[in-house]
Coordinates of C-alpha atoms and ligand atoms in Angstrom, one line a residue:
Chain Y
X15 CA 5.0 -28.7 -62.1
X16 CA 5.2 -29.6 -58.4
X17 CA 8.9 -30.0 -57.7
X18 CA 8.5 -31.8 -54.4
X19 CA 6.8 -34.7 -56.1
X20 CA 10.1 -35.5 -57.9
X21 CA 12.2 -35.9 -54.7
X22 CA 12.6 -39.5 -53.8
X23 CA 11.2 -40.2 -50.4
X24 CA 14.4 -42.1 -49.3
X25 CA 16.5 -38.9 -49.4
X26 CA 16.6 -37.5 -45.9
X27 CA 17.0 -33.9 -45.3
X28 CA 18.9 -32.3 -42.4
X29 CA 17.1 -32.6 -39.1
X30 CA 15.5 -29.3 -38.4
X31 CA 15.0 -27.5 -35.2
X32 CA 11.2 -27.8 -35.5
X33 CA 11.4 -31.5 -36.1
X34 CA 13.7 -32.1 -33.1
X35 CA 11.5 -29.9 -30.8
X36 CA 8.4 -31.7 -31.7
X37 CA 10.1 -35.0 -30.9
X38 CA 11.4 -34.0 -27.5
X39 CA 8.2 -32.4 -26.6
X40 CA 6.5 -35.6 -27.3
X41 CA 9.0 -37.4 -25.1
X42 CA 8.3 -35.0 -22.3
X43 CA 4.6 -35.5 -22.7
X44 CA 4.9 -39.3 -22.5
X45 CA 6.8 -39.0 -19.2
X46 CA 4.4 -36.5 -17.6
X47 CA 1.5 -38.7 -18.6
X48 CA 3.2 -42.0 -17.7
X49 CA 3.0 -43.6 -21.2
X50 CA 6.1 -45.6 -20.4
X51 CA 5.9 -48.3 -23.1
X52 CA 6.0 -45.7 -25.8
X53 CA 8.7 -43.8 -24.0
X54 CA 10.9 -46.9 -23.9
X55 CA 10.5 -47.3 -27.6
X56 CA 11.9 -43.8 -28.3
X57 CA 15.5 -44.9 -27.7
X58 CA 18.1 -46.6 -29.8
X59 CA 19.3 -50.0 -28.5
X60 CA 22.6 -48.6 -27.3
X61 CA 21.2 -45.3 -25.9
X62 CA 22.0 -43.9 -22.5
X63 CA 19.9 -41.8 -20.2
X64 CA 22.3 -39.8 -17.9
X65 CA 21.9 -37.5 -15.0
X66 CA 25.4 -36.5 -14.0
X67 CA 26.5 -34.9 -10.7
X68 CA 29.8 -33.1 -11.5
X69 CA 29.4 -30.2 -13.9
X70 CA 31.5 -30.6 -17.0
X71 CA 32.2 -34.3 -16.7
X72 CA 32.6 -36.0 -20.1
X73 CA 33.6 -39.6 -19.2
X74 CA 30.2 -40.4 -17.7
X75 CA 30.9 -44.2 -17.5
X76 CA 33.7 -43.7 -15.1
X77 CA 31.9 -41.1 -12.9
X78 CA 29.3 -41.5 -10.2
X79 CA 26.0 -40.2 -11.7
X80 CA 22.5 -39.9 -10.4
X81 CA 21.5 -42.1 -13.3
X82 CA 23.4 -43.8 -16.1
X83 CA 20.8 -46.0 -17.7
X84 CA 21.0 -48.3 -20.6
X85 CA 17.9 -50.0 -22.0
X86 CA 17.8 -52.6 -19.2
X87 CA 18.0 -50.0 -16.4
X88 CA 15.4 -47.8 -18.1
X89 CA 13.1 -50.7 -18.2
X90 CA 13.7 -51.6 -14.6
X91 CA 13.0 -47.9 -13.7
X92 CA 9.7 -48.1 -15.4
X93 CA 8.8 -51.4 -13.8
X94 CA 9.6 -49.9 -10.4
X95 CA 7.3 -47.0 -11.0
X96 CA 4.5 -49.3 -12.1
X97 CA 5.0 -52.1 -9.6
X98 CA 3.4 -50.5 -6.6
X99 CA 6.3 -52.0 -4.5
X100 CA 8.1 -48.7 -4.1
X101 CA 6.7 -46.6 -1.2
X102 CA 8.3 -43.4 -2.7
X103 CA 6.5 -44.1 -6.0
X104 CA 3.1 -45.1 -4.6
X105 CA 1.7 -43.0 -5.9
X106 CA 4.2 -41.7 -8.4
X107 CA 4.7 -37.9 -8.1
X108 CA 2.7 -35.9 -10.6
X109 CA 5.0 -33.9 -12.8
X110 CA 4.7 -31.2 -15.4
X111 CA 7.9 -30.4 -17.4
X112 CA 8.4 -27.6 -19.6
X113 CA 11.1 -27.5 -22.3
X114 CA 12.2 -24.3 -23.9
X115 CA 15.1 -22.2 -25.1
X116 CA 16.0 -24.7 -27.8
X117 CA 19.2 -24.5 -29.7
X118 CA 20.5 -26.9 -32.3
X119 CA 24.2 -27.4 -31.5
X120 CA 24.9 -29.7 -34.5
X121 CA 22.8 -31.2 -37.1
X122 CA 23.0 -33.4 -40.2
X123 CA 20.7 -35.7 -42.2
X124 CA 21.3 -38.6 -39.8
X125 CA 21.9 -37.1 -36.4
X126 CA 21.7 -33.9 -34.3
X127 CA 22.5 -32.5 -30.9
X128 CA 19.9 -30.3 -29.4
X129 CA 20.2 -28.3 -26.2
X130 CA 17.3 -26.9 -24.2
X131 CA 16.2 -25.7 -20.8
X132 CA 13.9 -28.0 -18.7
X133 CA 11.9 -27.0 -15.6
X134 CA 10.1 -29.8 -13.9
X135 CA 7.6 -29.2 -11.1
X136 CA 6.7 -32.3 -9.1
X137 CA 3.8 -32.6 -6.7
X138 CA 3.3 -35.4 -4.2
X139 CA 1.9 -35.7 -0.7
X140 CA 1.2 -32.0 -0.4
X141 CA 4.7 -31.0 -1.4
X142 CA 5.7 -29.2 -4.6
X143 CA 9.3 -29.2 -5.7
X144 CA 11.1 -27.9 -8.8
X145 CA 14.1 -29.3 -10.7
X146 CA 15.7 -27.1 -13.3
X147 CA 18.4 -28.0 -15.7
X148 CA 19.9 -28.1 -19.2
X149 CA 19.1 -31.1 -21.3
X150 CA 21.3 -32.2 -24.2
X151 CA 19.8 -34.6 -26.6
X152 CA 21.6 -36.6 -29.2
X153 CA 18.9 -37.7 -31.7
X154 CA 19.3 -39.9 -34.7
X155 CA 17.1 -40.5 -37.7
X156 CA 15.8 -44.1 -38.0
X157 CA 13.3 -45.8 -40.3
X158 CA 10.6 -45.2 -37.8
X159 CA 11.5 -41.5 -37.2
X160 CA 13.8 -39.8 -34.7
X161 CA 15.3 -41.8 -31.8
X162 CA 17.2 -40.7 -28.7
X163 CA 20.8 -42.0 -28.6
X164 CA 21.7 -40.0 -25.6
X165 CA 19.9 -37.7 -23.1
X166 CA 21.9 -35.9 -20.5
X167 CA 20.2 -33.8 -17.8
X168 CA 22.5 -31.2 -16.3
X169 CA 20.6 -30.1 -13.1
X170 CA 21.8 -26.7 -12.0
X171 CA 21.9 -27.9 -8.4
X172 CA 23.4 -31.3 -9.1
X173 CA 26.2 -30.9 -6.6
X174 CA 23.7 -29.9 -3.8
X175 CA 21.6 -32.3 -1.8
X176 CA 18.5 -33.1 -3.7
X177 CA 15.2 -34.6 -2.5
X178 CA 14.3 -38.2 -3.3
X179 CA 13.3 -38.3 -7.0
X180 CA 10.8 -41.1 -7.3
X181 CA 10.0 -40.6 -11.0
X182 CA 11.9 -40.1 -14.3
X183 CA 13.5 -36.6 -14.7
Chain I
X83 CA 8.7 -28.9 32.4
X84 CA 10.4 -28.8 29.0
X85 CA 11.8 -32.0 27.6
X86 CA 15.3 -30.6 27.7
X87 CA 15.1 -29.8 31.4
X88 CA 13.6 -33.2 32.0
X89 CA 16.5 -34.8 30.3
X90 CA 18.9 -33.9 33.1
X91 CA 16.4 -34.0 36.0
X92 CA 14.4 -37.1 35.1
X93 CA 15.9 -38.8 32.0
X94 CA 13.8 -41.9 32.4
X95 CA 10.8 -39.9 31.3
X96 CA 12.5 -39.4 27.9
X97 CA 14.8 -42.3 27.3
X98 CA 14.9 -45.8 28.6
X99 CA 16.8 -48.9 27.5
X100 CA 14.1 -50.0 25.1
X101 CA 12.3 -46.8 24.0
X102 CA 12.7 -43.1 23.5
X103 CA 10.0 -40.4 23.7
X104 CA 8.8 -38.4 20.7
X105 CA 10.5 -35.0 21.5
X106 CA 13.9 -36.6 20.7
X107 CA 12.7 -36.3 17.0
X108 CA 10.8 -33.1 17.3
X109 CA 12.0 -30.7 20.0
X110 CA 14.3 -27.9 18.6
X111 CA 15.8 -27.3 22.1
X112 CA 16.9 -30.9 22.2
X113 CA 18.4 -30.6 18.7
X114 CA 20.3 -27.5 19.7
X115 CA 21.6 -29.2 22.8
X116 CA 22.7 -32.2 20.7
X117 CA 24.8 -29.9 18.4
X118 CA 26.9 -28.9 21.4
X119 CA 26.6 -31.7 23.9
X120 CA 27.3 -34.4 21.3
X121 CA 28.9 -32.9 18.2
X122 CA 31.2 -30.6 20.2
X123 CA 32.2 -33.3 22.6
X124 CA 33.2 -36.4 20.6
X125 CA 35.0 -37.5 17.5
X126 CA 33.2 -36.5 14.3
X127 CA 34.1 -38.0 10.9
X128 CA 35.2 -35.3 8.5
X129 CA 37.0 -37.0 5.5
X130 CA 38.6 -40.0 4.0
X131 CA 42.3 -39.5 3.3
X132 CA 41.8 -40.2 -0.4
X133 CA 39.6 -37.0 -0.6
X134 CA 42.7 -34.9 0.1
X135 CA 45.6 -37.0 -1.2
X136 CA 48.1 -34.2 -2.0
X137 CA 49.5 -31.3 -0.1
X138 CA 47.3 -28.3 -0.6
X139 CA 44.1 -30.4 -1.2
X140 CA 41.1 -29.3 0.9
X141 CA 37.4 -30.0 1.3
X142 CA 34.6 -28.3 3.2
X143 CA 32.9 -30.3 5.9
X144 CA 30.9 -29.8 9.1
X145 CA 31.3 -30.8 12.7
X146 CA 27.7 -30.6 13.9
X147 CA 26.6 -27.2 12.5
X148 CA 30.1 -25.7 12.5
X149 CA 31.6 -25.3 9.0
X150 CA 35.1 -26.5 8.8
X151 CA 37.9 -26.9 6.2
X152 CA 39.8 -30.1 6.1
X153 CA 43.2 -29.4 4.5
X154 CA 46.5 -31.1 3.9
X155 CA 49.3 -28.5 4.5
X156 CA 52.6 -28.1 2.7
X157 CA 54.2 -30.7 4.9
X158 CA 51.5 -33.2 4.3
X159 CA 49.9 -32.8 7.7
X160 CA 46.1 -32.7 7.9
X161 CA 44.3 -29.8 9.7
X162 CA 40.7 -29.2 10.4
X163 CA 40.0 -25.5 10.8
X164 CA 36.8 -23.7 11.6
X165 CA 35.8 -22.0 8.3
X166 CA 35.7 -18.6 9.9
X167 CA 37.9 -15.6 9.6
X168 CA 39.4 -14.4 12.9
X169 CA 38.5 -10.8 11.9
X170 CA 34.7 -10.6 11.5
X171 CA 33.7 -14.2 10.9
X172 CA 33.3 -14.5 7.1
X173 CA 33.9 -18.0 5.7
X174 CA 37.3 -18.4 4.1
X175 CA 36.2 -21.0 1.7
X176 CA 33.0 -21.7 -0.2
X177 CA 34.4 -24.2 -2.7
X178 CA 33.5 -27.8 -1.9
X179 CA 36.9 -29.2 -2.6
X180 CA 40.0 -28.2 -4.4
X181 CA 43.7 -27.3 -4.1
X182 CA 45.1 -24.1 -2.7
X183 CA 48.3 -22.6 -1.2
X184 CA 46.5 -20.3 1.3
X185 CA 43.1 -19.1 2.4
X186 CA 42.4 -15.4 1.9
X187 CA 39.3 -13.9 3.4
X188 CA 37.1 -12.2 0.7
X189 CA 35.9 -9.5 3.1
X190 CA 39.0 -7.5 4.1
X191 CA 41.7 -9.8 2.8
X192 CA 43.3 -11.4 5.9
X193 CA 45.4 -14.3 4.6
X194 CA 46.1 -17.6 6.4
X195 CA 48.5 -20.4 5.6
X196 CA 47.2 -23.9 5.3
X197 CA 48.3 -24.7 8.8
X198 CA 46.0 -21.9 10.0
X199 CA 48.5 -19.2 10.8
X200 CA 47.6 -15.6 10.1
X201 CA 50.1 -14.3 7.5
X202 CA 48.8 -11.2 5.8
X203 CA 46.7 -8.3 7.0
X204 CA 46.1 -5.5 4.4
X205 CA 46.9 -2.0 5.6
X206 CA 48.3 -3.4 8.7
X207 CA 49.4 0.1 10.0
X208 CA 45.8 0.6 11.1
X209 CA 46.6 -1.6 14.0
X210 CA 49.4 -1.5 16.6
X211 CA 51.6 -4.5 17.1
X212 CA 49.8 -5.8 20.1
X213 CA 46.4 -5.5 18.4
X214 CA 47.5 -7.7 15.6
X215 CA 49.5 -10.3 17.5
X216 CA 49.6 -13.1 15.0
X217 CA 50.2 -15.8 17.5
X218 CA 46.7 -15.1 18.9
X219 CA 44.9 -14.9 15.6
X220 CA 45.4 -18.3 14.0
X221 CA 42.3 -20.1 12.6
X222 CA 40.6 -22.1 15.3
X223 CA 41.8 -25.6 14.7
X224 CA 40.3 -28.8 15.9
X225 CA 42.1 -31.9 17.1
X226 CA 42.5 -34.4 14.2
X227 CA 43.2 -38.2 14.2
X228 CA 43.1 -40.9 11.6
X229 CA 42.2 -44.6 11.7
X230 CA 42.7 -46.7 8.6
X231 CA 42.1 -43.8 6.3
X232 CA 39.1 -42.3 8.2
X233 CA 39.8 -38.8 9.5
X234 CA 38.0 -37.6 12.5
X235 CA 38.1 -34.2 14.3
X236 CA 37.0 -33.0 17.7
X237 CA 36.8 -29.7 19.5
X238 CA 37.9 -31.4 22.7
X239 CA 41.6 -31.7 23.5
X240 CA 41.0 -33.8 26.6
X241 CA 38.8 -36.7 25.3
X242 CA 40.2 -40.2 24.7
X243 CA 42.3 -40.8 21.6
X244 CA 40.4 -41.8 18.5
X245 CA 41.6 -45.4 18.6
X246 CA 40.1 -45.8 22.1
X247 CA 36.9 -44.2 21.1
X248 CA 36.5 -46.7 18.2
X249 CA 37.5 -49.6 20.4
X250 CA 36.0 -52.9 19.1
X251 CA 34.8 -51.1 15.9
X252 CA 38.5 -51.0 14.7
X253 CA 38.5 -54.6 13.8
X254 CA 35.4 -54.1 11.7
X255 CA 36.8 -51.1 10.0
X256 CA 39.9 -53.1 9.0
X257 CA 37.6 -55.8 7.6
X258 CA 35.6 -53.2 5.7
X259 CA 38.7 -51.7 4.1
X260 CA 39.4 -55.1 2.6
X261 CA 37.1 -54.1 -0.2
X262 CA 40.1 -52.3 -1.7
X263 CA 40.7 -55.8 -3.1
X264 CA 44.5 -55.4 -2.5
X265 CA 44.6 -51.7 -3.3
X266 CA 44.1 -48.7 -1.0
X267 CA 40.5 -47.7 -0.7
X268 CA 39.6 -44.5 -2.6
X269 CA 36.5 -42.3 -2.7
X270 CA 35.0 -42.2 -6.2
X271 CA 32.2 -39.6 -5.9
X272 CA 29.1 -39.1 -3.9
X273 CA 25.3 -38.8 -3.8
X274 CA 23.8 -36.2 -1.5
X275 CA 20.2 -35.9 -0.6
X276 CA 18.0 -34.5 2.1
X277 CA 14.9 -35.7 3.9
X278 CA 12.6 -33.8 6.1
X279 CA 13.3 -35.6 9.3
X280 CA 15.5 -35.8 12.4
X281 CA 19.1 -37.1 12.0
X282 CA 18.6 -40.0 14.5
X283 CA 16.0 -41.6 12.2
X284 CA 18.8 -42.2 9.7
X285 CA 21.2 -43.2 12.5
X286 CA 18.8 -45.9 13.6
X287 CA 18.3 -47.1 10.0
X288 CA 21.9 -48.1 9.4
X289 CA 21.3 -51.1 11.8
X290 CA 17.7 -51.7 10.8
X291 CA 17.6 -55.0 8.8
X292 CA 14.0 -55.3 9.7
X293 CA 12.8 -52.7 7.1
X294 CA 14.8 -54.1 4.2
X295 CA 12.5 -56.8 2.7
X296 CA 9.6 -54.4 2.8
X297 CA 11.0 -50.9 2.0
X298 CA 13.4 -52.3 -0.6
X299 CA 11.0 -54.7 -2.3
X300 CA 11.3 -52.9 -5.6
X301 CA 15.1 -53.1 -5.4
X302 CA 15.0 -56.8 -4.6
X303 CA 12.7 -57.3 -7.6
X304 CA 15.1 -55.5 -9.9
X305 CA 18.2 -57.5 -9.0
X306 CA 19.2 -61.0 -10.1
X307 CA 18.0 -64.1 -8.2
X308 CA 21.4 -64.7 -6.6
X309 CA 21.7 -61.2 -5.3
X310 CA 18.1 -61.3 -4.0
X311 CA 18.9 -64.5 -2.1
X312 CA 22.1 -63.0 -0.6
X313 CA 20.0 -60.0 0.5
X314 CA 17.4 -62.1 2.1
X315 CA 19.0 -60.9 5.3
X316 CA 16.4 -61.8 7.8
X317 CA 17.0 -65.5 7.0
X318 CA 20.8 -65.7 6.6
X319 CA 21.9 -66.0 10.2
X320 CA 23.2 -62.4 10.6
X321 CA 23.5 -60.5 13.8
X322 CA 23.8 -57.1 15.4
X323 CA 26.5 -56.3 17.9
X324 CA 26.9 -53.3 20.2
X325 CA 30.6 -52.2 19.8
X326 CA 30.5 -49.7 22.7
X327 CA 30.5 -45.8 22.7
X328 CA 27.3 -45.9 20.6
X329 CA 28.9 -47.8 17.7
X330 CA 27.5 -51.1 16.4
X331 CA 27.8 -53.6 13.5
X332 CA 25.0 -55.3 11.7
X333 CA 26.1 -58.4 9.8
X334 CA 23.7 -59.2 7.0
X335 CA 25.7 -61.6 4.9
X336 CA 27.9 -63.7 7.3
X337 CA 30.0 -65.2 4.4
X338 CA 31.1 -61.7 3.5
X339 CA 32.6 -60.7 6.8
X340 CA 36.2 -61.3 5.8
X341 CA 36.5 -60.8 2.0
X342 CA 39.6 -62.9 1.9
X343 CA 37.8 -66.0 3.2
X344 CA 36.8 -68.8 0.8
X345 CA 38.1 -67.0 -2.3
X346 CA 37.8 -70.3 -4.2
X347 CA 33.9 -70.0 -3.9
X348 CA 32.2 -69.8 -7.3
X349 CA 32.1 -66.2 -8.8
X350 CA 28.6 -64.9 -8.7
X351 CA 26.9 -64.9 -12.1
X352 CA 26.5 -61.1 -12.2
X353 CA 30.3 -60.7 -12.1
X354 CA 31.1 -63.4 -14.7
X355 CA 31.7 -60.9 -17.4
X356 CA 33.8 -58.7 -15.2
X357 CA 35.9 -61.7 -14.2
X358 CA 36.5 -62.5 -17.8
X359 CA 37.4 -59.0 -18.6
X360 CA 39.9 -58.8 -15.8
X361 CA 41.5 -62.2 -16.7
X362 CA 41.8 -60.9 -20.3
X363 CA 43.6 -57.8 -18.9
X364 CA 46.2 -60.2 -17.4
X365 CA 45.2 -60.4 -13.8
X366 CA 45.9 -63.7 -12.1
X367 CA 43.1 -66.0 -11.0
X368 CA 43.7 -65.0 -7.4
X369 CA 43.7 -61.3 -8.2
X370 CA 40.5 -61.7 -10.2
X371 CA 38.8 -63.5 -7.4
X372 CA 39.9 -60.9 -4.8
X373 CA 39.0 -57.9 -7.0
X374 CA 35.6 -59.4 -8.0
X375 CA 34.9 -60.2 -4.3
X376 CA 35.8 -56.6 -3.4
X377 CA 33.5 -55.2 -6.1
X378 CA 30.5 -56.9 -4.3
X379 CA 31.3 -55.1 -1.1
X380 CA 31.2 -56.3 2.5
X381 CA 28.3 -58.1 4.2
X382 CA 27.9 -55.7 7.1
X383 CA 27.2 -52.1 8.2
X384 CA 29.3 -50.4 10.8
X385 CA 27.4 -47.6 12.5
X386 CA 29.9 -45.1 14.1
X387 CA 28.3 -42.7 16.5
X388 CA 27.4 -40.0 15.7
X389 CA 27.8 -39.4 12.0
X390 CA 29.5 -42.1 9.9
X391 CA 28.6 -45.5 8.7
X392 CA 30.7 -47.9 6.7
X393 CA 27.8 -49.4 5.0
X394 CA 28.4 -52.6 2.8
X395 CA 30.1 -50.8 -0.1
X396 CA 30.1 -47.0 0.7
X397 CA 30.4 -44.4 3.4
X398 CA 27.2 -42.9 4.7
X399 CA 27.7 -39.5 6.3
X400 CA 24.9 -38.0 8.3
X401 CA 24.6 -34.2 8.5
X402 CA 22.0 -32.7 10.8
X403 CA 20.5 -29.5 9.4
X404 CA 17.7 -28.8 11.8
X405 CA 15.5 -30.7 14.2
X406 CA 13.4 -31.9 11.2
X407 CA 15.9 -31.8 8.3
X408 CA 18.9 -34.0 7.6
X409 CA 21.4 -34.3 4.8
X410 CA 22.8 -37.7 3.8
X411 CA 25.8 -38.3 1.7
X412 CA 26.5 -41.7 0.2
X413 CA 30.2 -41.7 -0.8
X414 CA 31.1 -44.4 -3.3
X415 CA 34.5 -46.1 -2.7
X416 CA 36.7 -48.1 -5.0
X417 CA 40.2 -49.3 -5.5
X418 CA 43.0 -46.7 -5.8
X419 CA 45.0 -47.9 -8.8
X420 CA 42.8 -50.9 -9.3
X421 CA 41.3 -52.0 -12.7
X422 CA 39.0 -49.3 -14.2
X423 CA 36.5 -52.0 -15.1
X424 CA 36.2 -53.0 -11.4
X425 CA 35.7 -49.4 -10.3
X426 CA 33.1 -48.9 -13.0
X427 CA 31.2 -52.0 -11.8
X428 CA 31.3 -50.6 -8.2
X429 CA 30.0 -47.2 -9.4
X430 CA 27.1 -48.8 -11.3
X431 CA 26.2 -50.8 -8.2
X432 CA 26.3 -47.6 -6.2
X433 CA 24.0 -45.8 -8.6
X434 CA 21.6 -48.7 -8.6
X435 CA 20.7 -48.4 -5.0
X436 CA 22.0 -45.1 -3.6
X437 CA 21.2 -41.5 -4.1
X438 CA 18.1 -39.4 -4.9
X439 CA 17.4 -41.4 -8.1
X440 CA 18.6 -44.8 -6.9
X441 CA 16.3 -47.8 -6.5
X442 CA 16.8 -47.8 -2.7
X443 CA 17.4 -44.4 -1.2
X444 CA 14.2 -42.7 -2.2
X445 CA 12.2 -45.4 -0.5
X446 CA 14.3 -45.0 2.7
X447 CA 13.8 -41.2 2.5
X448 CA 10.1 -41.7 2.1
X449 CA 9.7 -43.8 5.2
X450 CA 11.9 -41.6 7.3
X451 CA 9.8 -38.6 6.2
X452 CA 6.8 -40.6 7.3
X453 CA 8.4 -41.1 10.7
X454 CA 8.9 -37.4 11.2
X455 CA 5.4 -36.7 10.0
X456 CA 3.8 -39.3 12.3
X457 CA 5.9 -37.9 15.2
X458 CA 4.0 -34.6 15.0
X459 CA 1.2 -36.5 16.8
X460 CA 1.5 -38.1 20.2
X461 CA 4.2 -36.0 21.8
X462 CA 4.0 -38.2 25.0
X463 CA 4.2 -41.5 23.1
X464 CA 7.2 -43.7 22.8
X465 CA 9.3 -44.8 19.9
X466 CA 9.8 -48.5 20.5
X467 CA 13.3 -50.0 20.3
X468 CA 12.7 -53.3 22.0
X469 CA 13.0 -55.7 19.1
X470 CA 15.4 -58.6 19.8
X471 CA 15.8 -57.7 23.5
X472 CA 14.5 -61.1 24.6
X473 CA 17.3 -63.0 22.7
X474 CA 20.1 -60.6 23.5
X475 CA 23.4 -62.1 24.7
X476 CA 25.7 -60.2 27.0
X477 CA 29.3 -59.4 25.9
X478 CA 32.2 -58.0 27.8
X479 CA 32.1 -54.3 28.8
X480 CA 28.3 -54.3 29.1
X481 CA 27.9 -54.8 25.3
X482 CA 25.2 -57.0 23.7
X483 CA 24.5 -59.1 20.6
X484 CA 21.3 -60.2 19.1
X485 CA 19.8 -61.4 15.8
X486 CA 20.2 -59.4 12.7
X487 CA 16.7 -57.8 12.9
X488 CA 17.1 -56.8 16.5
X489 CA 17.2 -53.1 17.5
X490 CA 20.4 -53.7 19.5
X491 CA 22.4 -51.2 17.4
X492 CA 19.8 -48.5 18.0
X493 CA 19.8 -49.2 21.7
X494 CA 23.6 -48.9 21.7
X495 CA 23.4 -45.5 19.9
X496 CA 20.7 -44.2 22.3
X497 CA 22.6 -45.4 25.3
X498 CA 25.6 -43.2 24.2
X499 CA 23.2 -40.4 23.3
X500 CA 21.9 -40.5 26.9
X501 CA 25.4 -40.6 28.4
X502 CA 26.2 -37.4 26.5
X503 CA 22.9 -35.6 26.7
X504 CA 21.7 -36.4 30.2
X505 CA 24.4 -34.4 31.9
Ligands
FES230 S1 36.1 -10.7 8.0 FE1 37.8 -11.6 7.2 S2 39.1 -10.0 6.8 FE2 37.4 -9.1 7.6
FE2_231 FE1 17.0 -48.9 3.7

């Protein structure tokens, strides 16, 4: 008898590392290939995309960040990249990001916290630059699969002077 | 003849009232001369008092290319020391900011008190008394003066007091500080970014309203209609005024010169929720209006030669790195002791435009980069700074005023540049 057949499909199991990795790799791929509509749909309604400056900050809302985006700001960021109005995003830099060194910090049936390393290489107007950092994802399970509730990008050089970043890290 | 030599023998070949020649952006020898002739000979902004509020607080800064430490000593007095040990030059501090009771050199352990005096020398018996005369081995300290919270330092003991150097800019600094909304102004954090271009390209930009509608089109598209209209600065009756000594002010939103004026005006739609929140917290109607007004920032940029701007709602600090590399810091400011919701609103506005991921700064950085790239060609060609010259009015002390998109502020800065460099 096939045991799995008897498990009701509504019972969720703990979010696995493999499941979470597959999801954030897809997110990375959507950004590198500028599939922004789909990227925007990966987030919960109250989600934040955060690029902090000060290492160790916890109260992001009361701190100056590089980015502290709610849905509205993520949408505006995408519109800006597509508008052709921004000279630093015309054309948008080409990027390849690689996510690795995954570790599940916490997980349950409904949510998980995943940490990984991210290295992005950007290329634009003859110049290649790299941004390296830790990324901490808070993912939640929804009816339509995993969603991002929070993504925090901890650049290793966040307190140094960066170059203009005319794309989404 | 080299450009630098020409500068003293025949300056008109390099810089005139309405234009400057390309080597001002590209010649390493001119850059090197600027770092001494300008940055070692004038008042250079190093900190805001709120960055070092308590005794023992310090931050690292630079005066030109010289690394310095800005520190408040045990008695509350502010010092600016060269960040260089008197033994064999190691830096004493590589921590951006913090609190300490002394500075101890990591190399051989010479220790200095916060006021710069040499206190401890390990294995001191390796020297005789005369060799280690402490009165001659204090840290090299710069002269420091403050105006309305702004701390400046200079290597020169004999130049005019800071207040005289700022002159007519003082009145504008006082107006700018009104965005404390009844509280002292306090720094909240900063964005730092670099662009591959000469520092004067950014210096010019602080009084360049002309670029705004084009370069910041994507920002103007992202803001609400009311804000977009307010920022339609080429059509709002603004002006640029030369304030002497290379300083200038560019007024982009004339009704936001004095933030206490016309407080009964309707609260902008974008601040309606904030106003409600403040009222619910118990702030009076007048307080709410003053705080909300302050959150929106001032309607002008003050360009203080050579390295600071008080720019609408933040401090812009310019740090030359090399002839074709410049670091910019955009320091967010808010209300010290003011409502958290108001400071949060200010921070969000800051993040929106400023910094490497803002909706404004990357586009600025891109066009400045393009200026430096373009300036690789046509070494003998001119950078034109003549916009608005035809409409310029004359003010006392040889100063000028013209319409908001005039290059009057840039002419003022280059005039001071010439006074300091062509000697
Ligand atoms: S260099 Fe500082 S103690 Fe020797
Ligand atoms: Fe700009």
